[in-house]
Amino acid sequence: MFYEIAFKEGLPYDCTCPVCEQALRAPVITKCGHIFCKQCINVENGPIPCPVCQAEIAPDALKPDKKKQIQVQSLLVKCPYVRYGCEWTGPLKEMQSHADSCQFCGVPCTNCDKKIAQSQLAEHLVECEKTCGKCTYCGVKVKTSNMEKHLKICPKMIVSCPFQCGLIDRTREEIEAHRASCPNVDNVCPFAELGCKFIGQAELNAVITRYDELIRKVSPLSEKSASETVG
């Protein structure tokens, strides 16, 4: 696992790779006396100029610098989980073994997904449970402060068709599947989901139909009344 290394007294200049500017890893030394991380100097395809002095570096000219490796691995570093409260310091070569068993290793809380130190997880869960609730519809744990936002997208929440076609009491995911085939999809106001009740042409046609029916009922009465007046 890769950790960001925090050196207790800073990274010495002579232990820094001139290419990546990080602590030397598997250091190699050139004939011109410059030291680099092995992976920062690629001579597989032939000679390259030294990044520091431009002298030619031949593929067979790089040599492992064991003395520098020992120096780098002996540098004092802080625990990768120092931000969680760990006060361990030790040589770089021991950091990995310490980190693997560090009680301050950050693990995600099952409620809020925040990374919490292992040593503090039990205490955190007690408090976190108080701020989390379970969605009535889908059963997912949600922070109380985020419940309203969750309900607006919960796929299991019971809702009705926003296009007012009469389909009600369905889960949101069922309504989403229904939307494309809803008979009102092309007639409703674009802001129907925000509460607009207008149903466009379909509503207008219904009004016209009711009006025509009313006219047909009224017309015979009007004709009868007119004939009685003339007579």
PDB file of C-alpha atoms in Angstrom:
ATOM      1  CA  MET A   1       0.000   0.000   0.000  1.00  0.00           C
ATOM      2  CA  PHE A   2       1.237   3.489  -0.802  1.00  0.00           C
ATOM      3  CA  TYR A   3       1.501   5.948   2.072  1.00  0.00           C
ATOM      4  CA  GLU A   4       2.373   9.607   2.041  1.00  0.00           C
ATOM      5  CA  ILE A   5       5.608   9.738   4.015  1.00  0.00           C
ATOM      6  CA  ALA A   6       6.006  12.377   6.705  1.00  0.00           C
ATOM      7  CA  PHE A   7       9.645  12.624   7.760  1.00  0.00           C
ATOM      8  CA  LYS A   8      10.118  13.637  11.367  1.00  0.00           C
ATOM      9  CA  GLU A   9      12.888  16.117  10.583  1.00  0.00           C
ATOM     10  CA  GLY A  10      12.189  16.661   6.894  1.00  0.00           C
ATOM     11  CA  LEU A  11      13.656  14.853   3.899  1.00  0.00           C
ATOM     12  CA  PRO A  12      17.410  15.528   3.552  1.00  0.00           C
ATOM     13  CA  TYR A  13      18.499  16.929   0.204  1.00  0.00           C
ATOM     14  CA  ASP A  14      20.999  14.132  -0.385  1.00  0.00           C
ATOM     15  CA  CYS A  15      18.215  11.548   0.039  1.00  0.00           C
ATOM     16  CA  THR A  16      15.953  13.216  -2.505  1.00  0.00           C
ATOM     17  CA  CYS A  17      15.664  12.042  -6.102  1.00  0.00           C
ATOM     18  CA  PRO A  18      16.353  14.945  -8.512  1.00  0.00           C
ATOM     19  CA  VAL A  19      13.695  13.608 -10.899  1.00  0.00           C
ATOM     20  CA  CYS A  20      10.626  12.859  -8.740  1.00  0.00           C
ATOM     21  CA  GLU A  21      11.772  14.986  -5.782  1.00  0.00           C
ATOM     22  CA  GLN A  22      10.690  12.247  -3.378  1.00  0.00           C
ATOM     23  CA  ALA A  23      12.706  10.022  -1.057  1.00  0.00           C
ATOM     24  CA  LEU A  24      15.033   7.802  -3.068  1.00  0.00           C
ATOM     25  CA  ARG A  25      13.555   4.374  -3.799  1.00  0.00           C
ATOM     26  CA  ALA A  26      15.925   1.592  -4.843  1.00  0.00           C
ATOM     27  CA  PRO A  27      18.600   4.246  -5.477  1.00  0.00           C
ATOM     28  CA  VAL A  28      21.077   3.849  -8.319  1.00  0.00           C
ATOM     29  CA  ILE A  29      24.220   5.884  -8.915  1.00  0.00           C
ATOM     30  CA  THR A  30      25.672   6.984 -12.243  1.00  0.00           C
ATOM     31  CA  LYS A  31      29.313   7.289 -13.301  1.00  0.00           C
ATOM     32  CA  CYS A  32      28.935  11.050 -12.979  1.00  0.00           C
ATOM     33  CA  GLY A  33      28.066  10.563  -9.310  1.00  0.00           C
ATOM     34  CA  HIS A  34      24.374  11.467  -9.322  1.00  0.00           C
ATOM     35  CA  ILE A  35      21.808   9.314  -7.548  1.00  0.00           C
ATOM     36  CA  PHE A  36      18.252   8.631  -8.699  1.00  0.00           C
ATOM     37  CA  CYS A  37      15.367   6.275  -8.009  1.00  0.00           C
ATOM     38  CA  LYS A  38      15.800   3.223 -10.201  1.00  0.00           C
ATOM     39  CA  GLN A  39      12.368   3.733 -11.794  1.00  0.00           C
ATOM     40  CA  CYS A  40      13.122   7.394 -12.558  1.00  0.00           C
ATOM     41  CA  ILE A  41      16.015   6.564 -14.904  1.00  0.00           C
ATOM     42  CA  ASN A  42      14.974   4.535 -17.941  1.00  0.00           C
ATOM     43  CA  VAL A  43      17.957   3.304 -19.924  1.00  0.00           C
ATOM     44  CA  GLU A  44      16.304   0.230 -21.418  1.00  0.00           C
ATOM     45  CA  ASN A  45      16.246   1.816 -24.872  1.00  0.00           C
ATOM     46  CA  GLY A  46      19.833   3.033 -24.824  1.00  0.00           C
ATOM     47  CA  PRO A  47      21.953   5.827 -23.343  1.00  0.00           C
ATOM     48  CA  ILE A  48      20.245   8.951 -21.988  1.00  0.00           C
ATOM     49  CA  PRO A  49      21.623  12.272 -20.717  1.00  0.00           C
ATOM     50  CA  CYS A  50      21.923  12.690 -16.963  1.00  0.00           C
ATOM     51  CA  PRO A  51      19.012  14.859 -15.743  1.00  0.00           C
ATOM     52  CA  VAL A  52      21.469  16.828 -13.584  1.00  0.00           C
ATOM     53  CA  CYS A  53      24.655  17.340 -15.630  1.00  0.00           C
ATOM     54  CA  GLN A  54      23.668  15.989 -19.074  1.00  0.00           C
ATOM     55  CA  ALA A  55      26.529  13.470 -19.101  1.00  0.00           C
ATOM     56  CA  GLU A  56      25.686  10.303 -20.997  1.00  0.00           C
ATOM     57  CA  ILE A  57      24.274   7.457 -18.916  1.00  0.00           C
ATOM     58  CA  ALA A  58      24.802   4.077 -20.544  1.00  0.00           C
ATOM     59  CA  PRO A  59      22.556   1.105 -19.654  1.00  0.00           C
ATOM     60  CA  ASP A  60      25.441  -0.694 -17.946  1.00  0.00           C
ATOM     61  CA  ALA A  61      26.589   2.408 -16.072  1.00  0.00           C
ATOM     62  CA  LEU A  62      23.902   2.393 -13.353  1.00  0.00           C
ATOM     63  CA  LYS A  63      24.851   0.703 -10.101  1.00  0.00           C
ATOM     64  CA  PRO A  64      22.688   0.080  -7.025  1.00  0.00           C
ATOM     65  CA  ASP A  65      23.692   2.426  -4.213  1.00  0.00           C
ATOM     66  CA  LYS A  66      23.302   0.203  -1.154  1.00  0.00           C
ATOM     67  CA  LYS A  67      24.863   2.758   1.182  1.00  0.00           C
ATOM     68  CA  LYS A  68      22.302   5.378   0.181  1.00  0.00           C
ATOM     69  CA  GLN A  69      19.505   2.815   0.477  1.00  0.00           C
ATOM     70  CA  ILE A  70      20.494   2.126   4.089  1.00  0.00           C
ATOM     71  CA  GLN A  71      20.652   5.864   4.807  1.00  0.00           C
ATOM     72  CA  VAL A  72      17.172   6.503   3.374  1.00  0.00           C
ATOM     73  CA  GLN A  73      15.606   3.527   5.129  1.00  0.00           C
ATOM     74  CA  SER A  74      17.065   4.723   8.440  1.00  0.00           C
ATOM     75  CA  LEU A  75      15.414   8.152   8.266  1.00  0.00           C
ATOM     76  CA  LEU A  76      12.860   8.751  11.022  1.00  0.00           C
ATOM     77  CA  VAL A  77       9.272   9.049   9.845  1.00  0.00           C
ATOM     78  CA  LYS A  78       5.873   9.558  11.427  1.00  0.00           C
ATOM     79  CA  CYS A  79       3.023   7.074  11.302  1.00  0.00           C
ATOM     80  CA  PRO A  80       0.855   7.431   8.163  1.00  0.00           C
ATOM     81  CA  TYR A  81      -2.109   7.755  10.542  1.00  0.00           C
ATOM     82  CA  VAL A  82      -0.672  10.604  12.566  1.00  0.00           C
ATOM     83  CA  ARG A  83      -3.735  12.696  11.666  1.00  0.00           C
ATOM     84  CA  TYR A  84      -5.865  10.160  13.536  1.00  0.00           C
ATOM     85  CA  GLY A  85      -3.761  10.527  16.665  1.00  0.00           C
ATOM     86  CA  CYS A  86      -0.941   7.989  16.355  1.00  0.00           C
ATOM     87  CA  GLU A  87       2.305   9.291  17.856  1.00  0.00           C
ATOM     88  CA  TRP A  88       4.584   6.524  16.561  1.00  0.00           C
ATOM     89  CA  THR A  89       7.873   7.491  14.958  1.00  0.00           C
ATOM     90  CA  GLY A  90      10.513   5.142  13.684  1.00  0.00           C
ATOM     91  CA  PRO A  91      12.831   4.330  10.785  1.00  0.00           C
ATOM     92  CA  LEU A  92      11.299   4.289   7.328  1.00  0.00           C
ATOM     93  CA  LYS A  93      12.078   0.592   6.946  1.00  0.00           C
ATOM     94  CA  GLU A  94       9.690  -0.191   9.841  1.00  0.00           C
ATOM     95  CA  MET A  95       6.834   2.066   8.766  1.00  0.00           C
ATOM     96  CA  GLN A  96       4.992  -0.539   6.690  1.00  0.00           C
ATOM     97  CA  SER A  97       4.944  -3.174   9.417  1.00  0.00           C
ATOM     98  CA  HIS A  98       3.750  -0.582  11.936  1.00  0.00           C
ATOM     99  CA  ALA A  99       1.042   0.755   9.619  1.00  0.00           C
ATOM    100  CA  ASP A 100      -0.335  -2.743   9.011  1.00  0.00           C
ATOM    101  CA  SER A 101      -1.129  -3.124  12.711  1.00  0.00           C
ATOM    102  CA  CYS A 102      -1.642   0.503  13.750  1.00  0.00           C
ATOM    103  CA  GLN A 103      -4.682   0.969  15.975  1.00  0.00           C
ATOM    104  CA  PHE A 104      -5.203   4.378  14.427  1.00  0.00           C
ATOM    105  CA  CYS A 105      -5.614   2.981  10.931  1.00  0.00           C
ATOM    106  CA  GLY A 106      -8.556   4.773   9.343  1.00  0.00           C
ATOM    107  CA  VAL A 107     -11.500   2.533   8.468  1.00  0.00           C
ATOM    108  CA  PRO A 108     -14.800   3.677   6.934  1.00  0.00           C
ATOM    109  CA  CYS A 109     -17.770   4.024   9.263  1.00  0.00           C
ATOM    110  CA  THR A 110     -20.631   1.808   8.082  1.00  0.00           C
ATOM    111  CA  ASN A 111     -23.090   4.635   8.753  1.00  0.00           C
ATOM    112  CA  CYS A 112     -21.501   7.815   7.447  1.00  0.00           C
ATOM    113  CA  ASP A 113     -18.549   6.477   5.374  1.00  0.00           C
ATOM    114  CA  LYS A 114     -16.115   8.761   7.188  1.00  0.00           C
ATOM    115  CA  LYS A 115     -12.724   7.222   7.920  1.00  0.00           C
ATOM    116  CA  ILE A 116     -12.321   6.712  11.645  1.00  0.00           C
ATOM    117  CA  ALA A 117      -9.342   5.405  13.599  1.00  0.00           C
ATOM    118  CA  GLN A 118      -9.825   1.758  14.553  1.00  0.00           C
ATOM    119  CA  SER A 119      -9.257   2.631  18.191  1.00  0.00           C
ATOM    120  CA  GLN A 120     -12.076   5.190  18.065  1.00  0.00           C
ATOM    121  CA  LEU A 121     -14.513   3.326  15.826  1.00  0.00           C
ATOM    122  CA  ALA A 122     -16.666   1.778  18.566  1.00  0.00           C
ATOM    123  CA  GLU A 123     -17.150   5.138  20.289  1.00  0.00           C
ATOM    124  CA  HIS A 124     -17.845   6.830  16.966  1.00  0.00           C
ATOM    125  CA  LEU A 125     -20.487   4.267  15.989  1.00  0.00           C
ATOM    126  CA  VAL A 126     -22.443   4.915  19.182  1.00  0.00           C
ATOM    127  CA  GLU A 127     -22.637   8.626  18.404  1.00  0.00           C
ATOM    128  CA  CYS A 128     -23.068   8.138  14.674  1.00  0.00           C
ATOM    129  CA  GLU A 129     -26.075   5.845  15.162  1.00  0.00           C
ATOM    130  CA  LYS A 130     -27.824   8.736  16.915  1.00  0.00           C
ATOM    131  CA  THR A 131     -27.486  10.936  13.842  1.00  0.00           C
ATOM    132  CA  CYS A 132     -28.507   8.249  11.361  1.00  0.00           C
ATOM    133  CA  GLY A 133     -31.888   6.834  10.550  1.00  0.00           C
ATOM    134  CA  LYS A 134     -33.174   4.116   8.268  1.00  0.00           C
ATOM    135  CA  CYS A 135     -35.215   4.996   5.213  1.00  0.00           C
ATOM    136  CA  THR A 136     -38.746   3.654   5.659  1.00  0.00           C
ATOM    137  CA  TYR A 137     -38.944   2.702   1.997  1.00  0.00           C
ATOM    138  CA  CYS A 138     -35.575   1.237   1.000  1.00  0.00           C
ATOM    139  CA  GLY A 139     -34.021   0.446   4.376  1.00  0.00           C
ATOM    140  CA  VAL A 140     -30.796   2.321   3.653  1.00  0.00           C
ATOM    141  CA  LYS A 141     -29.134   4.066   6.580  1.00  0.00           C
ATOM    142  CA  VAL A 142     -29.140   7.818   6.035  1.00  0.00           C
ATOM    143  CA  LYS A 143     -27.984  10.698   8.196  1.00  0.00           C
ATOM    144  CA  THR A 144     -30.991  12.427   9.700  1.00  0.00           C
ATOM    145  CA  SER A 145     -29.890  15.730   8.196  1.00  0.00           C
ATOM    146  CA  ASN A 146     -29.840  14.138   4.722  1.00  0.00           C
ATOM    147  CA  MET A 147     -33.099  12.188   4.969  1.00  0.00           C
ATOM    148  CA  GLU A 148     -35.197  14.785   3.135  1.00  0.00           C
ATOM    149  CA  LYS A 149     -32.709  14.859   0.261  1.00  0.00           C
ATOM    150  CA  HIS A 150     -32.624  11.051   0.168  1.00  0.00           C
ATOM    151  CA  LEU A 151     -36.411  10.759  -0.027  1.00  0.00           C
ATOM    152  CA  LYS A 152     -36.403  12.880  -3.177  1.00  0.00           C
ATOM    153  CA  ILE A 153     -34.396  10.210  -4.994  1.00  0.00           C
ATOM    154  CA  CYS A 154     -35.219   7.020  -3.066  1.00  0.00           C
ATOM    155  CA  PRO A 155     -36.154   4.387  -5.694  1.00  0.00           C
ATOM    156  CA  LYS A 156     -38.541   2.617  -3.306  1.00  0.00           C
ATOM    157  CA  MET A 157     -40.524   5.637  -2.138  1.00  0.00           C
ATOM    158  CA  ILE A 158     -44.231   5.464  -3.003  1.00  0.00           C
ATOM    159  CA  VAL A 159     -45.201   8.189  -5.471  1.00  0.00           C
ATOM    160  CA  SER A 160     -47.700   8.890  -8.237  1.00  0.00           C
ATOM    161  CA  CYS A 161     -47.183   9.597 -11.908  1.00  0.00           C
ATOM    162  CA  PRO A 162     -46.092  13.243 -12.230  1.00  0.00           C
ATOM    163  CA  PHE A 163     -48.036  13.471 -15.495  1.00  0.00           C
ATOM    164  CA  GLN A 164     -51.342  12.945 -13.670  1.00  0.00           C
ATOM    165  CA  CYS A 165     -52.449   9.977 -15.726  1.00  0.00           C
ATOM    166  CA  GLY A 166     -54.057   8.306 -12.732  1.00  0.00           C
ATOM    167  CA  LEU A 167     -51.263   5.874 -11.880  1.00  0.00           C
ATOM    168  CA  ILE A 168     -50.716   6.224  -8.137  1.00  0.00           C
ATOM    169  CA  ASP A 169     -49.106   4.453  -5.196  1.00  0.00           C
ATOM    170  CA  ARG A 170     -46.160   2.986  -7.075  1.00  0.00           C
ATOM    171  CA  THR A 171     -42.466   2.929  -6.216  1.00  0.00           C
ATOM    172  CA  ARG A 172     -40.382   5.653  -7.792  1.00  0.00           C
ATOM    173  CA  GLU A 173     -38.501   3.089  -9.876  1.00  0.00           C
ATOM    174  CA  GLU A 174     -41.818   1.769 -11.247  1.00  0.00           C
ATOM    175  CA  ILE A 175     -42.921   5.296 -12.108  1.00  0.00           C
ATOM    176  CA  GLU A 176     -39.597   5.932 -13.836  1.00  0.00           C
ATOM    177  CA  ALA A 177     -40.156   2.849 -15.996  1.00  0.00           C
ATOM    178  CA  HIS A 178     -43.714   4.036 -16.730  1.00  0.00           C
ATOM    179  CA  ARG A 179     -42.802   7.587 -17.768  1.00  0.00           C
ATOM    180  CA  ALA A 180     -41.897   6.822 -21.379  1.00  0.00           C
ATOM    181  CA  SER A 181     -45.222   5.109 -22.066  1.00  0.00           C
ATOM    182  CA  CYS A 182     -47.422   7.447 -20.020  1.00  0.00           C
ATOM    183  CA  PRO A 183     -50.330   8.662 -22.199  1.00  0.00           C
ATOM    184  CA  ASN A 184     -49.935  12.163 -20.771  1.00  0.00           C
ATOM    185  CA  VAL A 185     -46.205  12.479 -21.319  1.00  0.00           C
ATOM    186  CA  ASP A 186     -46.563  14.753 -24.365  1.00  0.00           C
ATOM    187  CA  ASN A 187     -49.433  16.838 -23.030  1.00  0.00           C
ATOM    188  CA  VAL A 188     -48.448  17.971 -19.572  1.00  0.00           C
ATOM    189  CA  CYS A 189     -46.619  21.129 -18.622  1.00  0.00           C
ATOM    190  CA  PRO A 190     -42.823  20.693 -18.505  1.00  0.00           C
ATOM    191  CA  PHE A 191     -43.047  21.772 -14.868  1.00  0.00           C
ATOM    192  CA  ALA A 192     -45.582  19.113 -13.882  1.00  0.00           C
ATOM    193  CA  GLU A 193     -43.123  17.508 -11.491  1.00  0.00           C
ATOM    194  CA  LEU A 194     -42.863  20.826  -9.676  1.00  0.00           C
ATOM    195  CA  GLY A 195     -46.611  20.951  -9.136  1.00  0.00           C
ATOM    196  CA  CYS A 196     -48.175  22.474 -12.261  1.00  0.00           C
ATOM    197  CA  LYS A 197     -51.602  20.874 -12.887  1.00  0.00           C
ATOM    198  CA  PHE A 198     -52.011  21.908 -16.530  1.00  0.00           C
ATOM    199  CA  ILE A 199     -52.456  18.892 -18.822  1.00  0.00           C
ATOM    200  CA  GLY A 200     -52.283  20.666 -22.173  1.00  0.00           C
ATOM    201  CA  GLN A 201     -54.128  19.385 -25.201  1.00  0.00           C
ATOM    202  CA  ALA A 202     -55.658  16.461 -23.367  1.00  0.00           C
ATOM    203  CA  GLU A 203     -57.254  18.794 -20.830  1.00  0.00           C
ATOM    204  CA  LEU A 204     -58.358  21.195 -23.564  1.00  0.00           C
ATOM    205  CA  ASN A 205     -59.979  18.367 -25.529  1.00  0.00           C
ATOM    206  CA  ALA A 206     -61.864  17.297 -22.428  1.00  0.00           C
ATOM    207  CA  VAL A 207     -63.117  20.848 -21.897  1.00  0.00           C
ATOM    208  CA  ILE A 208     -64.247  21.081 -25.525  1.00  0.00           C
ATOM    209  CA  THR A 209     -66.028  17.741 -25.262  1.00  0.00           C
ATOM    210  CA  ARG A 210     -67.859  18.817 -22.117  1.00  0.00           C
ATOM    211  CA  TYR A 211     -68.745  22.125 -23.781  1.00  0.00           C
ATOM    212  CA  ASP A 212     -70.152  20.373 -26.867  1.00  0.00           C
ATOM    213  CA  GLU A 213     -72.223  18.074 -24.687  1.00  0.00           C
ATOM    214  CA  LEU A 214     -73.581  21.031 -22.785  1.00  0.00           C
ATOM    215  CA  ILE A 215     -74.442  22.856 -26.026  1.00  0.00           C
ATOM    216  CA  ARG A 216     -76.299  19.821 -27.337  1.00  0.00           C
ATOM    217  CA  LYS A 217     -78.338  19.652 -24.152  1.00  0.00           C
ATOM    218  CA  VAL A 218     -79.082  23.373 -24.111  1.00  0.00           C
ATOM    219  CA  SER A 219     -79.911  23.777 -27.825  1.00  0.00           C
ATOM    220  CA  PRO A 220     -83.243  21.869 -27.820  1.00  0.00           C
ATOM    221  CA  LEU A 221     -84.386  23.848 -24.806  1.00  0.00           C
ATOM    222  CA  SER A 222     -83.473  27.129 -26.502  1.00  0.00           C
ATOM    223  CA  GLU A 223     -85.355  26.197 -29.680  1.00  0.00           C
ATOM    224  CA  LYS A 224     -88.427  25.186 -27.687  1.00  0.00           C
ATOM    225  CA  SER A 225     -88.356  28.409 -25.705  1.00  0.00           C
ATOM    226  CA  ALA A 226     -88.012  30.458 -28.897  1.00  0.00           C
ATOM    227  CA  SER A 227     -90.985  28.746 -30.581  1.00  0.00           C
ATOM    228  CA  GLU A 228     -93.173  29.278 -27.533  1.00  0.00           C
ATOM    229  CA  THR A 229     -92.289  32.963 -27.532  1.00  0.00           C
ATOM    230  CA  VAL A 230     -93.167  33.362 -31.225  1.00  0.00           C
ATOM    231  CA  GLY A 231     -96.427  31.487 -30.813  1.00  0.00           C
TER     232      GLY A 231
END
